[in-house]
Coordinates of C-alpha atoms in Angstrom, one line a residue:
X1 CA -13.9 -38.7 -10.1
X2 CA -12.0 -41.2 -8.0
X3 CA -14.2 -43.3 -5.8
X4 CA -11.4 -43.5 -3.2
X5 CA -12.3 -42.0 0.2
X6 CA -9.6 -39.8 1.6
X7 CA -8.0 -41.4 4.6
X8 CA -8.5 -38.2 6.6
X9 CA -12.2 -38.7 6.6
X10 CA -12.5 -42.0 8.4
X11 CA -15.2 -44.6 7.9
X12 CA -18.2 -42.4 8.7
X13 CA -18.5 -41.0 5.2
X14 CA -18.1 -44.3 3.5
X15 CA -20.8 -45.9 5.7
X16 CA -23.1 -43.1 5.2
X17 CA -22.8 -43.4 1.4
X18 CA -23.2 -47.2 1.5
X19 CA -26.4 -46.9 3.6
X20 CA -28.0 -44.4 1.3
X21 CA -30.3 -46.3 -1.1
X22 CA -30.1 -45.7 -4.8
X23 CA -27.0 -43.5 -4.8
X24 CA -26.0 -42.3 -8.2
X25 CA -22.2 -42.0 -8.1
X26 CA -21.9 -39.3 -10.7
X27 CA -20.9 -36.1 -9.1
X28 CA -20.1 -35.2 -5.5
X29 CA -23.5 -33.5 -5.4
X30 CA -25.3 -36.9 -6.1
X31 CA -23.4 -38.6 -3.3
X32 CA -24.0 -35.7 -0.8
X33 CA -27.7 -35.4 -1.6
X34 CA -28.2 -39.1 -1.2
X35 CA -26.3 -39.1 2.1
X36 CA -28.4 -36.2 3.4
X37 CA -31.6 -37.9 2.4
X38 CA -30.5 -41.1 4.2
X39 CA -29.6 -39.1 7.3
X40 CA -33.0 -37.4 7.3
X41 CA -34.7 -40.7 6.9
X42 CA -33.0 -42.0 10.1
X43 CA -34.5 -39.3 12.3
X44 CA -35.7 -41.0 15.5
X45 CA -33.8 -44.2 14.7
X46 CA -30.2 -43.1 15.2
X47 CA -28.9 -40.8 18.0
X48 CA -28.7 -37.1 17.2
X49 CA -25.0 -36.9 17.8
X50 CA -24.2 -39.8 15.5
X51 CA -26.3 -38.2 12.7
X52 CA -24.7 -34.8 13.3
X53 CA -21.2 -36.3 13.0
X54 CA -22.2 -38.1 9.9
X55 CA -23.4 -34.9 8.4
X56 CA -20.0 -33.3 9.1
X57 CA -18.3 -36.2 7.5
X58 CA -20.6 -36.1 4.5
X59 CA -20.1 -32.4 4.0
X60 CA -16.4 -32.5 4.4
X61 CA -16.0 -35.3 1.9
X62 CA -18.2 -33.3 -0.5
X63 CA -15.9 -30.3 -0.1
X64 CA -12.8 -32.3 -0.7
X65 CA -14.3 -33.9 -3.8
X66 CA -15.5 -30.5 -5.1
X67 CA -12.4 -28.6 -4.2
X68 CA -9.4 -31.0 -4.6
X69 CA -6.9 -28.2 -3.9
X70 CA -8.3 -28.1 -0.4
X71 CA -7.7 -31.8 -0.1
X72 CA -4.1 -31.2 -1.1
X73 CA -3.7 -28.4 1.4
X74 CA -5.0 -30.4 4.4
X75 CA -3.2 -33.6 3.4
X76 CA -6.1 -35.8 2.3
X77 CA -5.1 -38.4 -0.3
X78 CA -6.4 -39.5 -3.6
X79 CA -7.4 -36.2 -5.1
X80 CA -4.1 -34.6 -6.0
X81 CA -4.5 -35.3 -9.7
X82 CA -7.2 -32.8 -10.5
X83 CA -8.4 -29.2 -10.3
X84 CA -11.7 -27.7 -9.1
X85 CA -14.3 -27.6 -11.9
X86 CA -15.0 -23.9 -12.2
X87 CA -17.3 -24.1 -15.3
X88 CA -20.6 -22.3 -15.1
X89 CA -22.5 -25.6 -14.8
X90 CA -20.4 -26.7 -11.9
X91 CA -20.8 -23.4 -10.1
X92 CA -24.6 -23.5 -10.6
X93 CA -24.7 -27.1 -9.2
X94 CA -22.6 -26.2 -6.1
X95 CA -24.9 -23.2 -5.5
X96 CA -27.9 -25.5 -5.6
X97 CA -26.2 -27.8 -3.1
X98 CA -26.0 -25.0 -0.5
X99 CA -29.6 -25.9 0.5
X100 CA -28.5 -29.4 1.6
X101 CA -26.7 -28.7 4.9
X102 CA -29.5 -26.5 6.2
X103 CA -32.0 -29.2 5.2
X104 CA -30.1 -31.8 7.1
X105 CA -29.6 -29.7 10.2
X106 CA -33.4 -29.1 10.4
X107 CA -33.8 -32.9 10.9
X108 CA -31.4 -33.0 13.9
X109 CA -32.8 -32.1 17.3
X110 CA -30.3 -29.7 18.9
X111 CA -31.9 -29.9 22.3
X112 CA -30.7 -33.6 22.5
X113 CA -27.1 -32.7 22.0
X114 CA -24.4 -32.2 24.6
X115 CA -23.0 -28.7 25.0
X116 CA -19.9 -29.5 22.9
X117 CA -21.9 -31.0 20.1
X118 CA -24.4 -28.1 20.3
X119 CA -21.5 -25.7 19.7
X120 CA -20.4 -27.6 16.6
X121 CA -24.1 -27.6 15.4
X122 CA -24.4 -23.9 15.9
X123 CA -21.1 -23.1 14.1
X124 CA -22.0 -25.4 11.2
X125 CA -25.5 -23.9 10.9
X126 CA -24.0 -20.4 11.0
X127 CA -21.7 -21.1 8.2
X128 CA -24.3 -22.9 6.1
X129 CA -26.8 -20.0 6.5
X130 CA -24.1 -17.5 5.7
X131 CA -23.2 -19.4 2.5
X132 CA -26.9 -19.4 1.5
X133 CA -27.1 -15.7 2.1
X134 CA -24.0 -15.1 -0.1
X135 CA -25.3 -17.3 -2.9
X136 CA -26.9 -14.3 -4.6
X137 CA -23.5 -12.6 -5.2
X138 CA -21.6 -13.8 -8.3
X139 CA -18.1 -14.2 -6.7
X140 CA -17.2 -16.7 -9.4
X141 CA -17.1 -14.0 -12.1
X142 CA -14.1 -12.3 -10.5
X143 CA -11.7 -15.2 -10.2
X144 CA -8.5 -13.3 -10.8
X145 CA -6.8 -10.0 -9.8
X146 CA -3.3 -8.9 -8.7
X147 CA -3.6 -10.8 -5.4
X148 CA -5.1 -14.1 -6.3
X149 CA -6.1 -16.3 -9.2
X150 CA -4.8 -19.2 -11.2
X151 CA -1.6 -17.3 -12.1
X152 CA -0.8 -17.4 -8.4
X153 CA -2.3 -20.7 -7.3
X154 CA -1.3 -23.0 -10.1
X155 CA 2.5 -22.6 -9.7
X156 CA 2.2 -22.6 -5.9
X157 CA 0.2 -25.8 -5.9
X158 CA 2.4 -27.6 -8.4
X159 CA 5.6 -26.4 -6.8
X160 CA 5.1 -26.1 -3.1
X161 CA 1.9 -27.7 -1.8
X162 CA 1.7 -31.0 -3.6
X163 CA 3.5 -34.0 -2.1
X164 CA 6.6 -34.7 -4.1
X165 CA 8.1 -37.9 -2.7
X166 CA 7.0 -40.8 -4.8
X167 CA 6.4 -41.7 -8.4
X168 CA 2.7 -41.5 -7.7
X169 CA 3.1 -38.0 -6.3
X170 CA 4.8 -36.9 -9.5
X171 CA 2.2 -38.6 -11.7
X172 CA -0.4 -36.5 -9.8
X173 CA 1.5 -33.3 -10.6
X174 CA 1.7 -34.3 -14.2
X175 CA -2.0 -34.9 -14.2
X176 CA -2.7 -31.5 -12.8
X177 CA -0.3 -30.0 -15.3
X178 CA -2.3 -31.6 -18.0
X179 CA -5.6 -30.3 -16.5
X180 CA -4.3 -26.7 -16.3
X181 CA -5.5 -26.1 -19.9
X182 CA -9.1 -26.7 -19.0
X183 CA -8.8 -24.7 -15.8
X184 CA -7.4 -21.7 -17.8
X185 CA -10.2 -21.9 -20.3
X186 CA -12.9 -22.1 -17.6
X187 CA -11.4 -19.1 -15.8
X188 CA -11.3 -17.0 -19.0
X189 CA -15.0 -18.0 -19.7
X190 CA -16.0 -16.8 -16.2
X191 CA -14.2 -13.5 -16.7
X192 CA -15.8 -13.0 -20.0
X193 CA -19.2 -13.5 -18.4
X194 CA -18.1 -11.0 -15.7
X195 CA -17.4 -8.4 -18.4
X196 CA -20.8 -9.0 -19.9
X197 CA -22.6 -8.5 -16.6
X198 CA -20.4 -5.7 -15.3
X199 CA -18.9 -7.8 -12.5
X200 CA -15.1 -7.1 -12.6
X201 CA -12.4 -5.7 -10.4
X202 CA -11.5 -2.0 -10.8
X203 CA -9.2 -1.5 -13.8
X204 CA -6.8 0.7 -11.7
X205 CA -5.8 -2.3 -9.5
X206 CA -4.9 -4.7 -12.4
X207 CA -1.8 -3.0 -13.7
X208 CA 0.5 -5.9 -12.7
X209 CA -1.6 -9.0 -13.7
X210 CA -0.3 -9.2 -17.3
X211 CA 3.3 -9.1 -16.1
X212 CA 2.5 -11.6 -13.4
X213 CA 1.1 -14.0 -15.9
X214 CA 3.9 -13.3 -18.4
X215 CA 6.4 -14.4 -15.7
X216 CA 5.0 -17.9 -16.0
X217 CA 5.8 -18.2 -19.7
X218 CA 9.3 -19.6 -19.3
X219 CA 10.1 -22.0 -22.1
X220 CA 13.0 -23.8 -20.4
X221 CA 11.6 -26.6 -18.3
X222 CA 14.5 -26.4 -15.9
X223 CA 13.6 -22.7 -15.1
X224 CA 9.8 -22.8 -15.4
X225 CA 8.0 -21.8 -12.2
X226 CA 5.4 -24.4 -13.2
X227 CA 7.9 -27.2 -13.0
X228 CA 9.9 -26.5 -9.9
X229 CA 9.0 -29.9 -8.4
X230 CA 10.8 -31.6 -11.3
X231 CA 14.1 -29.9 -10.5
X232 CA 14.4 -32.0 -7.4
X233 CA 12.8 -35.4 -7.9
X234 CA 14.1 -37.5 -5.0
X235 CA 16.1 -40.7 -5.6
X236 CA 13.3 -42.7 -4.1
X237 CA 11.8 -42.5 -7.5
X238 CA 13.6 -44.9 -9.8
X239 CA 16.0 -43.2 -12.2
X240 CA 14.2 -44.3 -15.4
X241 CA 10.9 -43.1 -14.0
X242 CA 12.5 -39.8 -13.0
X243 CA 13.6 -39.2 -16.5
X244 CA 10.3 -40.2 -18.1
X245 CA 8.4 -37.9 -15.7
X246 CA 10.6 -35.0 -16.6
X247 CA 10.2 -35.7 -20.3
X248 CA 6.4 -35.9 -20.0
X249 CA 6.2 -32.8 -17.9
X250 CA 8.3 -30.8 -20.3
X251 CA 6.2 -32.0 -23.3
X252 CA 3.0 -31.0 -21.5
X253 CA 4.5 -27.6 -20.6
X254 CA 5.4 -26.9 -24.2
X255 CA 2.3 -28.3 -25.9
X256 CA -0.5 -27.5 -23.5
X257 CA 0.2 -25.5 -20.4
X258 CA 2.3 -22.6 -21.8
X259 CA -0.1 -22.1 -24.7
X260 CA -3.0 -22.0 -22.2
X261 CA -1.3 -19.4 -20.0
X262 CA -0.4 -17.4 -23.2
X263 CA -4.1 -17.3 -24.0
X264 CA -4.7 -16.0 -20.5
X265 CA -2.0 -13.4 -20.8
X266 CA -3.3 -12.2 -24.2
X267 CA -6.9 -12.2 -22.9
X268 CA -5.9 -10.1 -19.9
X269 CA -3.9 -7.7 -22.0
X270 CA -6.2 -7.1 -24.9
X271 CA -9.7 -7.8 -23.6
X272 CA -10.1 -8.0 -19.9
X273 CA -8.1 -5.3 -18.2
X274 CA -9.0 -2.6 -20.8
X275 CA -12.7 -3.3 -20.3
X276 CA -12.8 -3.7 -16.5
X277 CA -14.8 -1.1 -14.6
X278 CA -13.5 2.4 -13.9
X279 CA -15.3 2.6 -10.5
X280 CA -13.7 1.6 -7.2
X281 CA -16.4 0.9 -4.7
X282 CA -18.0 -2.5 -4.2
X283 CA -21.2 -0.6 -4.2
X284 CA -20.8 0.1 -7.9
X285 CA -21.2 -3.6 -8.7
X286 CA -24.6 -5.1 -9.4
X287 CA -26.3 -5.4 -5.9
X288 CA -23.0 -4.0 -4.7
X289 CA -24.2 -2.2 -1.5
X290 CA -25.7 -5.4 -0.2
X291 CA -22.6 -7.3 -1.3
X292 CA -20.3 -5.0 0.7
X293 CA -22.6 -5.2 3.8
X294 CA -22.4 -8.9 3.5
X295 CA -18.6 -8.8 3.3
X296 CA -18.4 -6.5 6.3
X297 CA -20.6 -8.8 8.4
X298 CA -18.7 -11.9 7.4
X299 CA -15.3 -10.4 7.8
X300 CA -15.9 -8.9 11.3
X301 CA -18.5 -11.5 12.6
X302 CA -20.3 -8.4 14.0
X303 CA -23.3 -6.3 13.3
X304 CA -21.2 -3.1 13.0
X305 CA -22.1 -0.9 10.1
X306 CA -19.5 0.6 7.8
X307 CA -20.1 4.0 9.3
X308 CA -19.6 2.7 12.8
X309 CA -16.4 0.9 11.8
X310 CA -15.2 4.1 10.1
X311 CA -15.6 6.0 13.4
X312 CA -13.8 3.3 15.3
X313 CA -10.9 3.6 12.9
X314 CA -10.7 7.4 13.3
X315 CA -10.6 7.0 17.1
X316 CA -7.9 4.3 16.8
X317 CA -5.8 6.5 14.5
X318 CA -6.0 9.4 17.0
X319 CA -4.9 7.2 19.9
X320 CA -2.0 5.5 18.1
X321 CA -0.7 8.9 16.7
X322 CA -0.4 10.1 20.3
X323 CA 1.6 7.0 21.3
X324 CA 3.7 7.5 18.1
X325 CA 4.5 11.0 19.2
X326 CA 5.7 9.8 22.5
X327 CA 8.0 7.1 21.1
X328 CA 9.3 9.5 18.4
X329 CA 10.5 11.9 21.2
X330 CA 12.2 9.0 22.9
X331 CA 14.5 8.7 19.8
X332 CA 15.6 12.3 20.2
X333 CA 13.8 13.4 17.0
X334 CA 12.7 17.0 17.4
X335 CA 10.6 17.7 14.3
X336 CA 6.9 16.7 13.7
X337 CA 5.5 13.2 13.0
X338 CA 5.3 13.8 9.2
X339 CA 9.0 14.6 9.1
X340 CA 9.8 11.5 11.2
X341 CA 7.8 9.4 8.8
X342 CA 10.0 10.7 5.9
X343 CA 13.2 10.1 7.9
X344 CA 12.1 6.5 8.6
X345 CA 11.3 6.0 4.9
X346 CA 14.5 7.4 3.6
X347 CA 17.5 6.9 5.9
X348 CA 19.7 4.1 4.5
X349 CA 20.4 2.7 8.0
X350 CA 16.9 1.3 8.1
X351 CA 17.2 -0.9 5.0
X352 CA 19.1 -3.9 3.7
X353 CA 20.7 -3.6 0.3
X354 CA 20.5 -7.3 -0.6
X355 CA 17.4 -9.6 -0.6
X356 CA 19.4 -12.4 1.1
X357 CA 20.2 -10.2 4.0
X358 CA 16.6 -9.3 4.5
X359 CA 15.7 -13.0 4.5
X360 CA 18.4 -13.7 7.0
X361 CA 17.1 -10.9 9.2
X362 CA 13.6 -12.4 9.2
X363 CA 15.0 -15.9 10.1
X364 CA 17.0 -14.5 13.0
X365 CA 13.9 -12.8 14.4
X366 CA 12.0 -16.1 14.1
X367 CA 14.7 -17.9 15.9
X368 CA 14.5 -15.5 18.8
X369 CA 10.7 -15.7 18.9
X370 CA 10.4 -19.5 19.1
X371 CA 11.8 -20.1 22.6
X372 CA 9.8 -17.2 24.0
X373 CA 6.4 -18.7 23.1
X374 CA 6.5 -21.3 25.9
X375 CA 6.4 -18.4 28.4
X376 CA 3.0 -17.3 27.1
X377 CA 1.3 -20.5 26.1
X378 CA 0.7 -23.8 27.8
X379 CA 0.0 -25.6 24.5
X380 CA 2.1 -25.1 21.3
X381 CA 1.8 -27.0 18.0
X382 CA 4.0 -29.8 16.8
X383 CA 4.0 -28.6 13.2
X384 CA 7.2 -26.6 12.4
X385 CA 7.4 -23.6 10.1
X386 CA 9.9 -22.1 7.8
X387 CA 10.8 -18.6 6.6
X388 CA 11.1 -18.6 2.8
X389 CA 11.0 -16.0 0.0
X390 CA 7.7 -15.1 -1.6
X391 CA 7.5 -16.2 -5.3
X392 CA 9.2 -13.6 -7.3
X393 CA 6.6 -13.4 -10.1
X394 CA 3.9 -12.2 -7.7
X395 CA 5.9 -10.3 -5.1
X396 CA 5.7 -6.8 -6.6
X397 CA 2.0 -6.5 -6.0
X398 CA 1.8 -8.3 -2.7
X399 CA 2.4 -7.2 0.9
X400 CA 5.6 -7.5 2.9
X401 CA 4.8 -11.0 4.2
X402 CA 2.2 -13.8 4.1
X403 CA 1.6 -17.1 5.8
X404 CA 0.8 -20.4 4.1
X405 CA -0.6 -23.1 6.4
X406 CA 1.1 -26.4 6.6
X407 CA -0.2 -29.9 7.2
X408 CA 1.0 -32.7 9.5
X409 CA -0.9 -35.2 7.4
X410 CA 0.8 -34.0 4.2
X411 CA 4.2 -33.7 5.9
X412 CA 4.3 -30.0 4.9
X413 CA 5.5 -27.3 7.3
X414 CA 3.8 -23.9 7.6
X415 CA 5.7 -21.1 5.8
X416 CA 6.1 -17.4 6.5
X417 CA 6.8 -16.1 3.0
X418 CA 8.8 -12.9 3.0
X419 CA 8.6 -10.4 0.2
X420 CA 12.2 -9.8 -0.9
X421 CA 11.3 -7.5 -3.8
X422 CA 12.3 -3.9 -3.7
X423 CA 14.4 -4.3 -0.5
X424 CA 14.9 -0.6 -0.4
X425 CA 11.3 -0.3 0.7
X426 CA 11.4 -3.0 3.4
X427 CA 12.4 -1.2 6.6
X428 CA 14.2 -3.1 9.4
X429 CA 12.1 -1.3 12.0
X430 CA 8.9 -3.2 11.0
X431 CA 10.4 -6.7 10.7
X432 CA 9.9 -7.9 14.3
X433 CA 6.2 -7.1 14.2
X434 CA 5.8 -8.8 10.8
X435 CA 7.4 -12.1 12.0
X436 CA 5.3 -12.2 15.2
X437 CA 2.2 -11.6 13.1
X438 CA 2.9 -14.2 10.3
X439 CA 4.7 -16.9 12.3
X440 CA 4.7 -17.2 16.1
X441 CA 2.8 -16.4 18.2
X442 CA 0.6 -15.2 15.3
X443 CA -0.8 -17.2 12.3
X444 CA 1.4 -20.3 12.5
X445 CA 0.8 -20.9 16.2
X446 CA -3.0 -20.3 16.0
X447 CA -3.7 -22.2 12.7
X448 CA -1.4 -25.2 13.4
X449 CA -2.7 -25.5 17.0
X450 CA -6.3 -25.6 15.6
X451 CA -5.4 -28.4 13.2
X452 CA -4.0 -30.5 16.0
X453 CA -7.1 -30.4 18.2
X454 CA -8.3 -34.0 18.1
X455 CA -12.0 -33.3 19.0
X456 CA -12.7 -30.6 16.5
X457 CA -14.6 -31.7 13.3
X458 CA -12.7 -31.0 10.1
X459 CA -14.7 -28.0 9.1
X460 CA -13.5 -26.3 12.3
X461 CA -9.9 -27.6 12.2
X462 CA -9.4 -26.2 8.7
X463 CA -12.0 -23.5 8.5
X464 CA -12.1 -20.2 10.3
X465 CA -13.2 -16.6 10.6
X466 CA -11.1 -13.7 9.5
X467 CA -11.8 -11.6 12.5
X468 CA -10.5 -14.4 14.7
X469 CA -7.4 -15.4 12.7
X470 CA -6.3 -11.9 11.6
X471 CA -7.4 -10.4 14.9
X472 CA -5.3 -13.0 16.8
X473 CA -2.2 -12.3 14.6
X474 CA -2.5 -8.5 15.2
X475 CA -3.0 -9.2 19.0
X476 CA 0.1 -11.5 18.8
X477 CA 2.2 -8.5 17.6
X478 CA 1.5 -6.8 20.9
X479 CA 2.9 -9.8 22.8
X480 CA 6.3 -8.8 21.5
X481 CA 6.7 -6.5 24.5
X482 CA 6.4 -9.5 26.8
X483 CA 8.7 -11.6 24.6
X484 CA 11.7 -9.3 24.7
X485 CA 11.1 -7.5 21.4
X486 CA 10.7 -3.8 20.5
X487 CA 13.5 -2.8 22.9
X488 CA 14.9 -0.5 20.3
X489 CA 12.8 2.6 20.0
X490 CA 12.7 2.4 16.2
X491 CA 11.4 -1.2 16.4
X492 CA 8.9 -0.1 19.0
X493 CA 7.8 2.6 16.6
X494 CA 7.6 0.0 13.9
X495 CA 5.2 -2.1 16.1
X496 CA 3.0 1.0 16.5
X497 CA 3.2 1.7 12.8
X498 CA 1.8 -1.8 12.2
X499 CA -1.0 -1.1 14.6
X500 CA -1.6 2.2 12.8
X501 CA -1.7 0.3 9.5
X502 CA -4.6 -1.8 10.6
X503 CA -6.4 1.2 12.2
X504 CA -6.1 3.1 8.9
X505 CA -7.7 0.1 7.1
X506 CA -10.9 0.7 9.1
X507 CA -11.0 4.2 7.7
X508 CA -10.0 3.7 4.1
X509 CA -11.8 0.4 3.4
X510 CA -15.1 1.9 4.6
X511 CA -14.2 5.2 3.0
X512 CA -13.7 3.7 -0.4
X513 CA -16.6 1.2 -0.4
X514 CA -19.2 3.1 1.6
X515 CA -18.4 6.8 1.8
X516 CA -17.3 7.7 -1.7
X517 CA -13.5 8.1 -1.2
X518 CA -11.2 8.2 -4.2
X519 CA -8.1 6.1 -4.5
X520 CA -5.9 9.1 -4.1
X521 CA -7.8 10.2 -1.0
X522 CA -7.2 6.8 0.6
X523 CA -3.5 6.9 -0.3
X524 CA -3.0 10.4 1.1
X525 CA -4.8 9.5 4.4
X526 CA -2.6 6.4 4.7
X527 CA 0.6 8.3 4.0
X528 CA -0.3 11.1 6.5
X529 CA -0.7 8.6 9.3
X530 CA 1.9 5.9 8.6
X531 CA 5.6 5.6 8.0
X532 CA 5.1 2.9 5.4
X533 CA 6.8 3.6 2.1
X534 CA 4.5 5.0 -0.6
X535 CA 5.1 2.1 -2.9
X536 CA 3.7 -0.3 -0.3
X537 CA 0.9 2.0 0.6
X538 CA -0.3 1.9 -3.0
X539 CA -0.1 -1.9 -3.0
X540 CA -2.2 -1.9 0.2
X541 CA -4.9 0.5 -1.0
X542 CA -5.3 -1.6 -4.2
X543 CA -5.6 -4.7 -2.0
X544 CA -8.5 -3.1 -0.1
X545 CA -10.2 -2.1 -3.3
X546 CA -10.2 -5.6 -4.8
X547 CA -11.0 -7.3 -1.5
X548 CA -13.8 -5.3 0.1
X549 CA -14.2 -5.7 3.8
X550 CA -11.4 -8.2 4.4
X551 CA -9.1 -5.6 5.9
X552 CA -11.6 -4.8 8.6
X553 CA -11.1 -8.1 10.3
X554 CA -7.7 -7.3 11.8
X555 CA -8.4 -4.3 14.1
X556 CA -12.0 -5.4 14.9
X557 CA -10.7 -8.8 15.9
X558 CA -7.7 -7.5 17.9
X559 CA -9.9 -5.1 19.9
X560 CA -12.0 -8.1 21.0
X561 CA -8.9 -10.1 22.1
X562 CA -7.5 -7.1 24.1
X563 CA -11.0 -6.5 25.6
X564 CA -11.3 -10.1 26.8
X565 CA -7.8 -10.2 28.2
X566 CA -8.4 -7.0 30.1
X567 CA -11.7 -8.3 31.4
X568 CA -10.2 -11.6 32.5
X569 CA -7.3 -9.9 34.3
X570 CA -9.6 -7.4 36.0
X571 CA -12.1 -10.1 37.2
X572 CA -9.6 -12.7 38.2
X573 CA -7.1 -10.4 39.7
X574 CA -4.1 -12.2 41.2
X575 CA -5.5 -15.5 39.9
X576 CA -5.2 -14.4 36.3
X577 CA -2.8 -16.7 34.4
X578 CA -1.9 -15.4 30.9
X579 CA -0.8 -18.8 29.6
X580 CA -4.2 -20.3 30.7
X581 CA -6.0 -17.4 29.1
X582 CA -4.2 -17.9 25.8
X583 CA -5.0 -21.6 25.9
X584 CA -8.6 -20.9 26.6
X585 CA -8.7 -18.6 23.6
X586 CA -7.1 -21.0 21.1
X587 CA -8.1 -24.5 22.1
X588 CA -11.5 -24.3 20.4
X589 CA -10.0 -23.2 17.1
X590 CA -11.3 -20.1 15.2
X591 CA -14.6 -18.7 16.4
X592 CA -16.9 -15.8 15.6
X593 CA -16.2 -13.0 18.0
X594 CA -19.5 -13.2 19.9
X595 CA -19.0 -16.9 20.4
X596 CA -15.4 -16.3 21.6
X597 CA -16.7 -13.7 24.1
X598 CA -19.3 -16.1 25.5
X599 CA -16.6 -18.8 25.8
X600 CA -14.2 -16.6 27.7
X601 CA -16.9 -15.3 29.9
X602 CA -17.7 -18.9 30.8
X603 CA -14.0 -19.6 31.4
X604 CA -13.8 -16.6 33.8
X605 CA -16.8 -17.8 35.6
X606 CA -15.4 -21.3 36.0
X607 CA -12.1 -19.9 37.3
X608 CA -13.9 -17.8 39.8
X609 CA -16.1 -20.7 40.9
X610 CA -13.1 -23.0 41.3
X611 CA -11.3 -20.4 43.4
X612 CA -14.3 -19.9 45.6
X613 CA -14.7 -23.7 46.1
X614 CA -11.0 -24.0 47.0
X615 CA -11.4 -21.1 49.5
X616 CA -14.4 -22.8 51.1
X617 CA -12.5 -26.0 51.3
X618 CA -9.6 -24.4 53.1
X619 CA -12.0 -22.6 55.5
X620 CA -13.7 -25.9 56.5
X621 CA -12.1 -27.3 59.8

């Protein structure tokens, strides 16, 4: 491991490491453990705030060293030449390390911290305790499915996320290309252990993973999805070095990387997929009921039970159907909602015939959204974003769009990645809502703004909670009405269809994982309540099956944002300022929903007190 400290971390980490006596600079665990012991030994000698901040720095440096892909994503330097060690020994070591943050926090007196530092303390403690609670579940034994895994992340990291401006950048890409063989072998070993212990994804969801991996096996270096960075080496790299890098990369591709991914493809086709479990529910896994309960709690940041969430979903579906009926009538359609769904799925007027036209349509919507944001937000991020195609080799099993966070430090914009596969299933009437969700004022605005908050520690800038992030993006879709979108009744219906999509998730996710629903039952329920094409419905249901609980975050989070906005508007009356409300919601970065609620309640009280004080001042002669 490189001893170089990423520039992002500042001097605090280095000082902490140097002060710790007897450090064994072997693994990140050694350095982190020594730093924690030093921090504990300084209790009563160093102010609590200084030790808390040093703990944050120690832990963040540990995370970057352990997960160098994270360092690349956030723009930290010096770690772009390696992959995370996912061997069984490394996983066991990291699980043992989960005791350290809680041990360090116990030596810091929270009562001596200012309110802002106390919030950081509480959030760090909450995350550390949640990770300890989740340690019992063998996440590492299911490292790959149709949605994620090294067949997705390796080409994306090598081609899109790594810096590619200097010779040193390309040398790091070559180093990661060289290291991909070990990463593949470690991943296969983890999946073999998962087979042995009965910890696998359901077989029914994995139909595309062999083809996804097969798409990486392109022999021509000029066309390989693993070598896209080498198709555009900038002239800032000397010509002779450019050629040498291309030759070295092509040699590695042929001799090491492609053979490794062929082993992965063959393992998936002949051993893994055929032996994966036939069951669907997370509860069928070892300790599965507790695992699903944990996922629900972490995804929603609430204490809601699966049964309660299921009932919330049923109520939401009923309410949205009523609004759908109203908008359907506004189009002049005279048949029932099921017939309208079929009309929307089939009429050619609602679809592009060429992928490039679909992409252009998304970009046009984004261009219209950008200037409207300033009307609803006092603070907007500096980081730009782009609208680009989703990688073709994974698009068939992925949703209509996704967002990849950018990094100011790395000089990388955020990206809304549009799925251009099967354009005949990508209706125009849902495009506005999708752009607002993935780009602005949804994911890009919220995530980029959090990264640019100077006072947030790194674990808060770059971390987050699904209920906040996905809840915000779903809430952002509703802002389209105030931004001049959804003026066409079909687009308005599309926005409602997106709301319905997330309400259905509450029903089918809990149905599958807690209430014994079959896959077909979930597909049928989704199709009966949504105009989404059946092909995409199947993709979505399989997503919920392999990612239990994650889909619950959207509606549960959005409901809280809407509730808080309504509360603030009601209590502040004419003094309610939507821009100020949005700034109050976003300036602390991603928060658990209960913490968000307490923050907004405090903000409402402050606004009221300020108004009362001003009124008293005006009344004083």
